[in-house]
Amino acid sequence: MNDIKLLLKGLPSSEYIREYFHHYASVTHLAGSPNDKDQAEWTRDKFIEFGIEDTQIETYYPLLNHPVKRRLAIVEGPQELLYEAKLQETSGTAEDITDENHVPTFHAYSADGNVTGPVVYVNYGRLEDFQTLSNQGLNFTHTIALIRNGHVSRGLKIRAAEMFGCIGALLYSDPFDDGPIDKETEGGIPGQAYPSGPWRSASSVERGTVHYLSIHPGDPLTPGYAATENATRLELEDSDAVPHIPSLPISWSDAKPLLKATENFGLRSEQGAQGGLVGINYFSGPSQAQVNLVNMNEYKVSPIWNVIGRIQGSDEPNRAIIIGNHRDAWGYGAADPSSGSAVMLELVRVFGIMREQGWRPRRTIIVASFDAEEFGTVGSTEWVEDHKDWLSEEAVAYINVDTAVTGPNFDAQASPLLSQLLYEVTQDVIDPRTSKTVYEAWKARHEKETANSLGPDDLAYPMARPLGAGSDYVAFQNHVGISSLNMRFQGDYGVSHSNYDSIYWMEHFGDPTFEYHRTMVRIWGLMVMRLSTDWLLPMHPLDYANEITRYASHISNLQGCLALPDLSSAVSAFQDRSIRLEKKLRKYQSKINKGKHNKKLRKHVSQSNEHLAQMERAFIDPQGLPNRPWYKHLVYAPAMWNGYQAQVFPAIHEAMESKNPAKIREMEERAAVVVNKALNVLNGQYDDFVEEEDDFDLD
């Protein structure tokens, strides 16, 4: 095993990664486009070339949109305010917009509309931003909301705008957020906008989906089942996961005249809502000037292409480790997602060489290049819905890498079952910049950030934070209950979802030597090797028990005198059993390390593996969460009004926010039921031997 590990760490090549990266990032490849299909076929052919002969393209047919007509203009008001927005990006370098198929600036799943009204500035468009202004007397009816990108998912900003009576929404990136304002390098040099630096420039636009990710991801017309060619479909107006008011993404240069039109009207924005545009005083409005927003799309059911490769396991072929990255992009997609696509392809090449030299994974490895993630994790969601039955039976874990590299700082989100494995692997890989281990660099940064950011009522998250929504892990973790992990190296990244997310950006600012790409291959590869090859699965229920014990205690404290006795009792019993089981698993591993592979140990390890693989599934409730039944995991889900960020025991939290004691009690009882189910999974067939003394005979 050590020889194989050294081989895996030594084989990855920065030059091969650069070659694959250039292939993916040299053209735009929006989901459903000819370039996207070409890259799917090329990826399939490379998988086969590198030894995964069992590779195929699985085609699905979701609803996709493409803009037909867009307009944004100040059409009525003082002459000096009248303005026609450009709605396009200028060329930053020779390569940025050379592709004749460059992607227009639009929102996936935005509603059609031609509306005119005054503009209001609503900071980040969070529910609390709208509520604060409403409480101060601002009437949003028949207005167009101007909203900064960031903090919560785009779709939920537009959902809030619609709920408060707006007729349209405009999303822009303020220079204070991912532009050069108040940024500097580690050496203290002021940050600069692309192409002089990594930050967003004046004409740069963040495209993106406005799908309501916290309601359900995937094709909005086939919720809960796969978008096959002949699937039964909803009408778009009947979907509860997309907006019903038009929206556009715009640059800060196009936002500036709108903000100028709101100056001295309405409420002066408080400090937290002040952006970074020079010469602008941020006011709420509504403006006296009238703004016309036009957004017309061609909506049609279109093919998308998932590339799925399978490496058959030698001993346990019916247990599967799945790894994935999405291939589609909002433009060239150099960092997002081509850095991850290139890393995954290099990992496939490395696995091919390892297999040539005799390595055989015990368990099956599935390698997935998903499509249409940028529209709302569509390709992965449709695939999971299509293969739900066998995934529920056979899947052990899903490891996701989306944007692999935008800088040198490692970051991850994970099911607690996988966090200890991640910590062990990152302790075994050197960080190129610091020469420490990746784990040491990650831990030092996490401790510093946690100390600076926690409020008095906040609960500190572990280094590997819980998973919300926003990438291809969501269907695996939240719909089927497959333990999942997502990881990346991040840095100063101000070109997300723009044409400037380019080869030039990566080779000047992101990872010029591709050493962090190479490092990610090693981490990802070691994770997969351990999960697919270790005799005893490297998964730790005690970490899960400790985490949900902390969360249960935290929300009980928030409840005060209305504590949560059923949940507290269930979590306590789950933790007690996990402590005892963890001791037994350590004993088994010690025997394995000594080479004592007798019949009794094989039986215990096989049973342990079954329970470890199925434990996450216990947290799945077929009924799903209230008002969003697609989400079936009762411990973790994306926060209803955030989307990206995880909420722990989400149904209880939402009931607490409604201040409904009966609902809180009902949701507590449901949460306690799934925790007890997890306890039963861990009990399984252990009852006849888990109490045995440490000196029982395995020989």
XYZ file of C-alpha atoms in Angstrom, residues 74 80-81 119 146 255-265 277-281 287:
22
model
C -33.147 54.863 -17.670
C -28.381 63.913 -17.271
C -29.628 60.624 -15.806
C -35.253 51.564 -9.003
C -30.931 46.746 -7.621
C -25.128 49.838 -12.022
C -23.526 53.204 -11.306
C -26.068 55.364 -13.220
C -28.893 53.530 -11.416
C -27.326 54.221 -8.034
C -26.859 57.842 -9.111
C -30.585 57.982 -9.831
C -31.404 56.928 -6.253
C -29.127 59.494 -4.596
C -30.963 61.642 -2.019
C -34.153 59.605 -2.443
C -18.226 52.924 -6.037
C -16.359 56.219 -6.030
C -18.582 59.285 -6.221
C -21.743 57.417 -5.203
C -23.774 57.999 -2.063
C -35.757 56.858 -7.753
